[in-house]
PDB file of C-alpha atoms in Angstrom:
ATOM      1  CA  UNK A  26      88.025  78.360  89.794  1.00  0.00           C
ATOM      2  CA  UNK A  27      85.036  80.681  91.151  1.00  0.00           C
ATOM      3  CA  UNK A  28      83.429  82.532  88.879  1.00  0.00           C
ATOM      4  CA  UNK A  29      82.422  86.094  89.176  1.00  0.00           C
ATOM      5  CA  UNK A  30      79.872  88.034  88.213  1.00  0.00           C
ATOM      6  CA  UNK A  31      77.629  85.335  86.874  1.00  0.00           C
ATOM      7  CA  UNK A  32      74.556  87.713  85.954  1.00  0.00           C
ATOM      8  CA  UNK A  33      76.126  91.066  85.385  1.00  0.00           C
ATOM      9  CA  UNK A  34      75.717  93.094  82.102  1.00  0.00           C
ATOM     10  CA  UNK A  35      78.135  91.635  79.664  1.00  0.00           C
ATOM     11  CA  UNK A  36      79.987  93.961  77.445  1.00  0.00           C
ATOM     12  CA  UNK A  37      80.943  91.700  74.379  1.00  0.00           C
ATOM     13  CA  UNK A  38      83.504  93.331  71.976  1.00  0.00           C
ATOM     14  CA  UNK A  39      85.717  92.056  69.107  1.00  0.00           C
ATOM     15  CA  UNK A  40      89.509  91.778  69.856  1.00  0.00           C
ATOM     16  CA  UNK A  41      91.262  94.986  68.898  1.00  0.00           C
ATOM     17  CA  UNK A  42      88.484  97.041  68.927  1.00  0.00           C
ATOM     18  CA  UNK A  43      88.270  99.938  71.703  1.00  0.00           C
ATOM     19  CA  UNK A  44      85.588  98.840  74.758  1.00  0.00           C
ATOM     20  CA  UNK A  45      83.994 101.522  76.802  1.00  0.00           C
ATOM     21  CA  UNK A  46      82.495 100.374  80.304  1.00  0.00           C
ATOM     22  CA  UNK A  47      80.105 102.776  82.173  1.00  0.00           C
ATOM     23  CA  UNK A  48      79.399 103.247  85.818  1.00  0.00           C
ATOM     24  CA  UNK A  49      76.759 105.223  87.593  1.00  0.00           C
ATOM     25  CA  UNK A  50      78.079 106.037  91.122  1.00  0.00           C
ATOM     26  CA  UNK A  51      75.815 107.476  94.158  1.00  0.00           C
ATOM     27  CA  UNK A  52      77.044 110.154  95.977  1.00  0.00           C
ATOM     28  CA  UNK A  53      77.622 113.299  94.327  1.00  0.00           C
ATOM     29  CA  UNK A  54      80.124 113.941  97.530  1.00  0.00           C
ATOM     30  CA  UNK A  55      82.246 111.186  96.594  1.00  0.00           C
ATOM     31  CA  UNK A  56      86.262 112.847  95.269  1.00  0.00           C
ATOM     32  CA  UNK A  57      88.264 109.584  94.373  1.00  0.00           C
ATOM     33  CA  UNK A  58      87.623 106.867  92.464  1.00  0.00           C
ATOM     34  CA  UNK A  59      88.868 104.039  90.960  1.00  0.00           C
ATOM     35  CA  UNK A  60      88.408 100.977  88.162  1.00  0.00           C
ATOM     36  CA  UNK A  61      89.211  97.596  89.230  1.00  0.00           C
ATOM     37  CA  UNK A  62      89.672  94.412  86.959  1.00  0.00           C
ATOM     38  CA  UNK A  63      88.728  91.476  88.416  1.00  0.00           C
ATOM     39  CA  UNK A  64      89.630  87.678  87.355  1.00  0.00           C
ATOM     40  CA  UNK A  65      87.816  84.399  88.258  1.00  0.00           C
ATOM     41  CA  UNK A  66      89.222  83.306  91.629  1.00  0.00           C
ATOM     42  CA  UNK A  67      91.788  86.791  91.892  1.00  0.00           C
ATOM     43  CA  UNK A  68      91.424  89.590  94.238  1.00  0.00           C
ATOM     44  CA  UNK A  69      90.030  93.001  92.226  1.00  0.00           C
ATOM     45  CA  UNK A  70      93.263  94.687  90.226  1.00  0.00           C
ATOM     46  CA  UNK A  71      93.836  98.207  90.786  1.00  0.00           C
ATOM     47  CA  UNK A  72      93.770  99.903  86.729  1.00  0.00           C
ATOM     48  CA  UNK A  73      93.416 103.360  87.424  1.00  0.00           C
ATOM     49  CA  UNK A  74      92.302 105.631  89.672  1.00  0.00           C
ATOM     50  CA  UNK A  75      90.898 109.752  89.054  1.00  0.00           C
ATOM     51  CA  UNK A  76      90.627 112.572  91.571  1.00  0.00           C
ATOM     52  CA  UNK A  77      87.176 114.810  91.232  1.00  0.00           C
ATOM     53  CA  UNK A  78      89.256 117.266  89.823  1.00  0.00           C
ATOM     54  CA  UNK A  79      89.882 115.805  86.840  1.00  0.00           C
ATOM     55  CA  UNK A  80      87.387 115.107  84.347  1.00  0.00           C
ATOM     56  CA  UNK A  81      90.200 112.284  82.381  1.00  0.00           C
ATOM     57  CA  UNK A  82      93.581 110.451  83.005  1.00  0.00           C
ATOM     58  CA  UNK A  83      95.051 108.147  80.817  1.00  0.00           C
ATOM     59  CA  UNK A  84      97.101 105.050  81.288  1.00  0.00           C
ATOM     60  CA  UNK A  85      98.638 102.759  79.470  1.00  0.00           C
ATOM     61  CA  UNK A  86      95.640 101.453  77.043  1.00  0.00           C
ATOM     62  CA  UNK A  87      93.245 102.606  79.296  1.00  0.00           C
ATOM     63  CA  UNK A  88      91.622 106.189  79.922  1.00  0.00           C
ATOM     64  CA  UNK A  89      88.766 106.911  82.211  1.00  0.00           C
ATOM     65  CA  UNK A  90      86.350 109.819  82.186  1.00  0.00           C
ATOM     66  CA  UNK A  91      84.294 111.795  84.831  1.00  0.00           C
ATOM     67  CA  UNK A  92      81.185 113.448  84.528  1.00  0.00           C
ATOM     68  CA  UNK A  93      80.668 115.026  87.749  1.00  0.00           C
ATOM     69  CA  UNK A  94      77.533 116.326  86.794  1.00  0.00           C
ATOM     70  CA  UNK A  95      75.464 113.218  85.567  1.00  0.00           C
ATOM     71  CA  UNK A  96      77.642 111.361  88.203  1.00  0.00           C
ATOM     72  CA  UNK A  97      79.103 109.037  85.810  1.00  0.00           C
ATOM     73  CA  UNK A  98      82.535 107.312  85.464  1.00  0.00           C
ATOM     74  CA  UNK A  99      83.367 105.300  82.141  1.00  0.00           C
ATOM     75  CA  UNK A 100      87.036 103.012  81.225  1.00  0.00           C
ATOM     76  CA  UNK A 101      87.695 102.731  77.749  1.00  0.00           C
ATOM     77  CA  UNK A 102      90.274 100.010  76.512  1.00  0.00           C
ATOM     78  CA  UNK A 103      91.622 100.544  73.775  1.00  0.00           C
ATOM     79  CA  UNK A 104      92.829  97.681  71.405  1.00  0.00           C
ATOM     80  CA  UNK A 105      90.978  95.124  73.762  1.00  0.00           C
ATOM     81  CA  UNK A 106      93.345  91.867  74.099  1.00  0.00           C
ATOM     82  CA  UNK A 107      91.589  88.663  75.278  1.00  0.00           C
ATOM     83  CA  UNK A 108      93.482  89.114  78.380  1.00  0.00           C
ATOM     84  CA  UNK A 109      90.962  92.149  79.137  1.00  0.00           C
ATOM     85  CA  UNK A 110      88.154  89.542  79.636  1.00  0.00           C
ATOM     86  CA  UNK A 111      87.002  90.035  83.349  1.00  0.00           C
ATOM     87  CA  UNK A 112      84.548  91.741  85.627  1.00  0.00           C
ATOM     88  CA  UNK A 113      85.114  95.192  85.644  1.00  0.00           C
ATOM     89  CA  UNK A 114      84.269  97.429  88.686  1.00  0.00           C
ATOM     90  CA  UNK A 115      84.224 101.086  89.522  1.00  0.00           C
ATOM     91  CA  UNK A 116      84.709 102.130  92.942  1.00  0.00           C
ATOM     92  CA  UNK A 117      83.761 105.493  94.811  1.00  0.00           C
ATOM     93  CA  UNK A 118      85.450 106.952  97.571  1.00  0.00           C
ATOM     94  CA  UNK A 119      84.000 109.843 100.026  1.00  0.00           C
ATOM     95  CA  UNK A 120      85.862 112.593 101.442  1.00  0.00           C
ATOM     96  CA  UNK A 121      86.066 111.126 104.640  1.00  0.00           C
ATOM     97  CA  UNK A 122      88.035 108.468 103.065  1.00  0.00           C
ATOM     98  CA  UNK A 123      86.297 105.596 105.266  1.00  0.00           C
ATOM     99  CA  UNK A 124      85.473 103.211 102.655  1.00  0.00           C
ATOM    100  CA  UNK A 125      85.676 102.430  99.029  1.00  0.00           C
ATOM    101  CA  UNK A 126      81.846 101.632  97.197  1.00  0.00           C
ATOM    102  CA  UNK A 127      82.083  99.390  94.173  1.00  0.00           C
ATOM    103  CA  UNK A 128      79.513  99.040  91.854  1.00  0.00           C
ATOM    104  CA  UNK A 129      77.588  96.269  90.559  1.00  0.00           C
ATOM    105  CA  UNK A 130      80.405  95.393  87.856  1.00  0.00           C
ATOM    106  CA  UNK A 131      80.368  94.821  84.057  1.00  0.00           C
ATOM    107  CA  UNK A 132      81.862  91.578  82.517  1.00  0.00           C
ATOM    108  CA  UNK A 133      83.886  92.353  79.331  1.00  0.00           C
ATOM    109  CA  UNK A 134      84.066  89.265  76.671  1.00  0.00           C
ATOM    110  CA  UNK A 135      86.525  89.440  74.241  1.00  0.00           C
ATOM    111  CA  UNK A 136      85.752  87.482  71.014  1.00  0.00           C
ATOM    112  CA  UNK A 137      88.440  86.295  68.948  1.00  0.00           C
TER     113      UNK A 137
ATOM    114  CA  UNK B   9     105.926  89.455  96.396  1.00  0.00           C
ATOM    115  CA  UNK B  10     105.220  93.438  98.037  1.00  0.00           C
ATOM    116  CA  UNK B  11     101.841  92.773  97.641  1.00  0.00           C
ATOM    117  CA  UNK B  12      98.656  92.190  99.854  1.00  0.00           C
ATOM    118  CA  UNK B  13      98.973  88.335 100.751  1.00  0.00           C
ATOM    119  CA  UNK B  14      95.945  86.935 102.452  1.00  0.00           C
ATOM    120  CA  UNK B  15      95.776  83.495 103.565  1.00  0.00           C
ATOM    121  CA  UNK B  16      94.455  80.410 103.902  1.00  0.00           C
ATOM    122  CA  UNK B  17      93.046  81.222  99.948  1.00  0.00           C
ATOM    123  CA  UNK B  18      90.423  78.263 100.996  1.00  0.00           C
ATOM    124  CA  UNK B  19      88.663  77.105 103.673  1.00  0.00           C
ATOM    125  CA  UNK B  20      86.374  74.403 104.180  1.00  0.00           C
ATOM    126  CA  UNK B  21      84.927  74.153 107.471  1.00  0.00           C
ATOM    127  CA  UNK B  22      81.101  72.826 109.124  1.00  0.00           C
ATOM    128  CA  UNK B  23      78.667  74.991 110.183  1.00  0.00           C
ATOM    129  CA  UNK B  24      79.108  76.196 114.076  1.00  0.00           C
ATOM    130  CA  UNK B  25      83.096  76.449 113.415  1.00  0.00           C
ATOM    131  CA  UNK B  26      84.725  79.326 114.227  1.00  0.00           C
ATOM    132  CA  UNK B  27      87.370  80.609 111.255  1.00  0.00           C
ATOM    133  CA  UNK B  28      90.713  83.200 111.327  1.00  0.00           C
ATOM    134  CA  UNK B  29      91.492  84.605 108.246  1.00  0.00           C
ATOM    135  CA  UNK B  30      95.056  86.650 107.920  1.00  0.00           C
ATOM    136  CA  UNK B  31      95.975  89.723 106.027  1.00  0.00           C
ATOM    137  CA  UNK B  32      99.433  91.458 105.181  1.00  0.00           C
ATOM    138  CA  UNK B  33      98.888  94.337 103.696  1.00  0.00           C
ATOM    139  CA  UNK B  34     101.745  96.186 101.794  1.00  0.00           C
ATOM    140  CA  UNK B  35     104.350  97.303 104.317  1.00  0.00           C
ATOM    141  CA  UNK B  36     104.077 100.953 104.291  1.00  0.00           C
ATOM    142  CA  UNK B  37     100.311 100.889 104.248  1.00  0.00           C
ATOM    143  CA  UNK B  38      98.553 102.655 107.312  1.00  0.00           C
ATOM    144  CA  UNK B  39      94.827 101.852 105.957  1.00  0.00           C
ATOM    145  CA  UNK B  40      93.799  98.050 106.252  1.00  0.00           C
ATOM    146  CA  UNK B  41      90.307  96.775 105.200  1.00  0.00           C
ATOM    147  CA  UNK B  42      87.845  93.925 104.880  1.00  0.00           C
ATOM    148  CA  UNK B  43      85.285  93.318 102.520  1.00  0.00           C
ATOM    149  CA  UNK B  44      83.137  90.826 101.607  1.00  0.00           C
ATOM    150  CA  UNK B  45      82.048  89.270  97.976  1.00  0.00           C
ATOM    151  CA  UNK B  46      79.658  86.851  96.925  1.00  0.00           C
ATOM    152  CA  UNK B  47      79.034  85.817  93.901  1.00  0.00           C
ATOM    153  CA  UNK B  48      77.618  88.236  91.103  1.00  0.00           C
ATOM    154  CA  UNK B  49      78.288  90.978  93.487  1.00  0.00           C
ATOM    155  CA  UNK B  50      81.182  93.850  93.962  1.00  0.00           C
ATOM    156  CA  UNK B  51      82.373  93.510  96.970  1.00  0.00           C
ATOM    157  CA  UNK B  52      80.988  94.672 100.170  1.00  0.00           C
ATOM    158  CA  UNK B  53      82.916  96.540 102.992  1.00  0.00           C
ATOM    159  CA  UNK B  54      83.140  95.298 106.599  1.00  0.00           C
ATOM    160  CA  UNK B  55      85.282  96.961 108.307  1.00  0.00           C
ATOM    161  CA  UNK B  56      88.377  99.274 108.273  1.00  0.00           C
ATOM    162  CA  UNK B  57      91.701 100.110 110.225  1.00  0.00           C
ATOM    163  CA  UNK B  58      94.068 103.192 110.329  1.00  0.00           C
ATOM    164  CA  UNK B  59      97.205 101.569 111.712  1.00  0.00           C
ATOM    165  CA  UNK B  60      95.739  99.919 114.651  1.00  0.00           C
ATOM    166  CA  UNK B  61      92.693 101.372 115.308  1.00  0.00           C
ATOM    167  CA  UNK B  62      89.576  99.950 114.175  1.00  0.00           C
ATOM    168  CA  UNK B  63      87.622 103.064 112.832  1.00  0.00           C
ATOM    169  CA  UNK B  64      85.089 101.838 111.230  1.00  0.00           C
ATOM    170  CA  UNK B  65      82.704  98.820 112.132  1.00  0.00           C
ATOM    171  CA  UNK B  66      79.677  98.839 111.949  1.00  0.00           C
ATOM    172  CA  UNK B  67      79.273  97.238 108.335  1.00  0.00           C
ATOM    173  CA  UNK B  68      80.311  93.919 110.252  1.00  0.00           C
ATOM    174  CA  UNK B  69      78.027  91.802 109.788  1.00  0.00           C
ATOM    175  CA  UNK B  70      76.905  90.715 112.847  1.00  0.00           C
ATOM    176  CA  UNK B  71      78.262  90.110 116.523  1.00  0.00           C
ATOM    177  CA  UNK B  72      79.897  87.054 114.956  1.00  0.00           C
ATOM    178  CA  UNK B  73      82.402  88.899 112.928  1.00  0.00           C
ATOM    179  CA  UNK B  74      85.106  90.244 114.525  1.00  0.00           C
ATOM    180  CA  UNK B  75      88.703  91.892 113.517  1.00  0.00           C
ATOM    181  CA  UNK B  76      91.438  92.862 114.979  1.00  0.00           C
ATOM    182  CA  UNK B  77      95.108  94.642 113.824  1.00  0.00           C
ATOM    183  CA  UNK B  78      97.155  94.765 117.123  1.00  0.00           C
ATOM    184  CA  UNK B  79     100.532  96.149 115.946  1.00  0.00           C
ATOM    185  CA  UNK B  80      99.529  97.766 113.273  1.00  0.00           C
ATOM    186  CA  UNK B  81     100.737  95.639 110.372  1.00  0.00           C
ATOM    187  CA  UNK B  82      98.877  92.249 109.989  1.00  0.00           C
ATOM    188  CA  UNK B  83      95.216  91.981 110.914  1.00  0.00           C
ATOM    189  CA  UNK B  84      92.520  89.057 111.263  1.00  0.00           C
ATOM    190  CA  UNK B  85      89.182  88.469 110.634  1.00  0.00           C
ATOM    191  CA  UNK B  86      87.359  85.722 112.567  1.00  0.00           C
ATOM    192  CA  UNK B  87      83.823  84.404 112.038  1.00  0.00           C
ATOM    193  CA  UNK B  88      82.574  82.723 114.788  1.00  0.00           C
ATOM    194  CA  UNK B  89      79.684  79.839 115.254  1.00  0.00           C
ATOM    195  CA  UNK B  90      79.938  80.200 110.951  1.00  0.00           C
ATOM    196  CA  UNK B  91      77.057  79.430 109.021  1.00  0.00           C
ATOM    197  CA  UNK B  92      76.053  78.892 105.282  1.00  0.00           C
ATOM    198  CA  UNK B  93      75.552  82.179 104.598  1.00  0.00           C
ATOM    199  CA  UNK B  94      78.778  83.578 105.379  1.00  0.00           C
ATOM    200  CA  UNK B  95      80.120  81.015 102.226  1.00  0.00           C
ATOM    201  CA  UNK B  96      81.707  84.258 100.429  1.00  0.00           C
ATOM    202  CA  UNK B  97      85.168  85.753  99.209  1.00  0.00           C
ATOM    203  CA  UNK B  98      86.999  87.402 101.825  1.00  0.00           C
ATOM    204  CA  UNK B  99      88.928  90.260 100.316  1.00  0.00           C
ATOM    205  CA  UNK B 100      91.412  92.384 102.374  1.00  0.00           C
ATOM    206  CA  UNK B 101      92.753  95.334 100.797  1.00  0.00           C
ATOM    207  CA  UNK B 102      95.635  97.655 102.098  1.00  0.00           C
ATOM    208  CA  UNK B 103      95.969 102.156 100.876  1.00  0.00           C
ATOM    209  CA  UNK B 104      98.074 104.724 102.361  1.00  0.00           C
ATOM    210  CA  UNK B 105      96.283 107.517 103.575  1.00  0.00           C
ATOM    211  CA  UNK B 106      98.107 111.062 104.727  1.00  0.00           C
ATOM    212  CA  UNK B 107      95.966 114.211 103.451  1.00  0.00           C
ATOM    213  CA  UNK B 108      94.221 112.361 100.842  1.00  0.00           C
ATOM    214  CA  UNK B 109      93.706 108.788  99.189  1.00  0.00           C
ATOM    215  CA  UNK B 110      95.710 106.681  97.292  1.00  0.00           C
ATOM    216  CA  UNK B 111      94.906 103.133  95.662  1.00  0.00           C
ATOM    217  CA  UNK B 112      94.191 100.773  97.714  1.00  0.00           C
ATOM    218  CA  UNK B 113      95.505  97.296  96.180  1.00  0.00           C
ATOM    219  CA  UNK B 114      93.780  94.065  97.156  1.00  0.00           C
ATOM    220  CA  UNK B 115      94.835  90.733  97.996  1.00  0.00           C
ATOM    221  CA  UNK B 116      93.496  87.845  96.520  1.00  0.00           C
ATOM    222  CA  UNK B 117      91.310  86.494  98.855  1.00  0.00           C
ATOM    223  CA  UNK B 118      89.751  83.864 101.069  1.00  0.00           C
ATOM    224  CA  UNK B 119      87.214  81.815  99.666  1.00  0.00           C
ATOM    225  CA  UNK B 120      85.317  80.535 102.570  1.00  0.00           C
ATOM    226  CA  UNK B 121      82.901  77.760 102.166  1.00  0.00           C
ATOM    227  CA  UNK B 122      80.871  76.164 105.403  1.00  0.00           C
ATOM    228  CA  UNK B 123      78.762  73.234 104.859  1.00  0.00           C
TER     229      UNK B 123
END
């Protein structure tokens, strides 16, 4: 199948260890945002999403943080699986709601 | 399947064609958008409805790209006189929007290849 992300950072962790992916978004305006996982050959996978007025939500395995003031969004997996392998992408979202802006995207390897 | 269904997943077709690609969003979705993905890349928006109204288009591409959502529900995104440069993913993703954002949840797009 297509591949994605074929020369994006590569985040390379052991499986069952924790994995912490950054992102750097651009507008300070921006008030939603979201991670997506994204699969050779899939459409990106929602994961979980944060309003600007929270600085951390937690899922199920996952948590993300915001740091509004160095504009900076991070997902942390914990007990990465091999099924975690995939690009990962944060996406930004203004106010005026037109759009979402993804990032460049970090590919997470699990090794066995 | 509730989910955003896009089809054809694949299309093949010679440079000059024209192409239609179709997009269901998730029923009680009002937002509807396009984006665009090539490879190494996040994907790029195109273009954007609120039920049917096309709010948002400017990011097309060029005069070649065109989309449409006439009820509301389903929309299509056609690429006429195609080239090799539009050989991308086409991604069409579908959010509700009322005083703020939700998720929007992606389909799993049309991999377009012109030779």
């Amino acid at each position: 199948g297509e591949s994605v992300g074929l020369h994006l950072p590569t985040l390379s962790v052991q499986e069952g260890d924790n994995s912490i992916i950054n992102c750097a978004y651009s507008n300070s305006a921006s008030d939603y945002f979201i991670w997506y996982k994204q699969e050779s050959g899939k459409g990106p996978q929602f994961i979980i999403d944060i309003r600007s007025n929270m600085d951390k939500r937690q899922g199920q395995r996952v948590t993300v943080l915001l740091n509004k003031t160095v504009k900076h969004l991070s997902l942390q997996i914990a007990a990465t699986q091999p099924g975690d392998s995939a690009v990962y992408f944060c996406a930004e979202n203004l106010p005026s709601g037109q759009n979402f802006v993804f990032g460049p995207g970090t590919r997470l390897s699990v090794l066995p | 399947d509730t989910g955003v269904s896009q089809d054809p997943r694949h299309k093949i077709t010679k440079r000059g064609q024209n192409v239609t690609f179709r997009c269901d969003p998730i029923s009680e979705h009002n937002r509807l958008y396009w984006y665009r993905q090539t490879l190494g890349q996040g994907p790029e928006f195109l273009t954007y409805f609120q039920n049917e109204a096309q709010l948002e288009k400017s990011r097309l591409l060029s005069d070649r790209f065109s989309a449409e959502r006439p009820k509301g529900s389903f929309s299509t995104l056609e690429i006429q006189r195609t080239e090799q440069g539009d050989s991308a993913m086409y991604l069409c993703a579908s959010s509700w929007r009322d005083l703020g954002d939700t998720e929007a949840f992606f389909g799993q797009g049309t991999r377009l290849t012109v030779v």
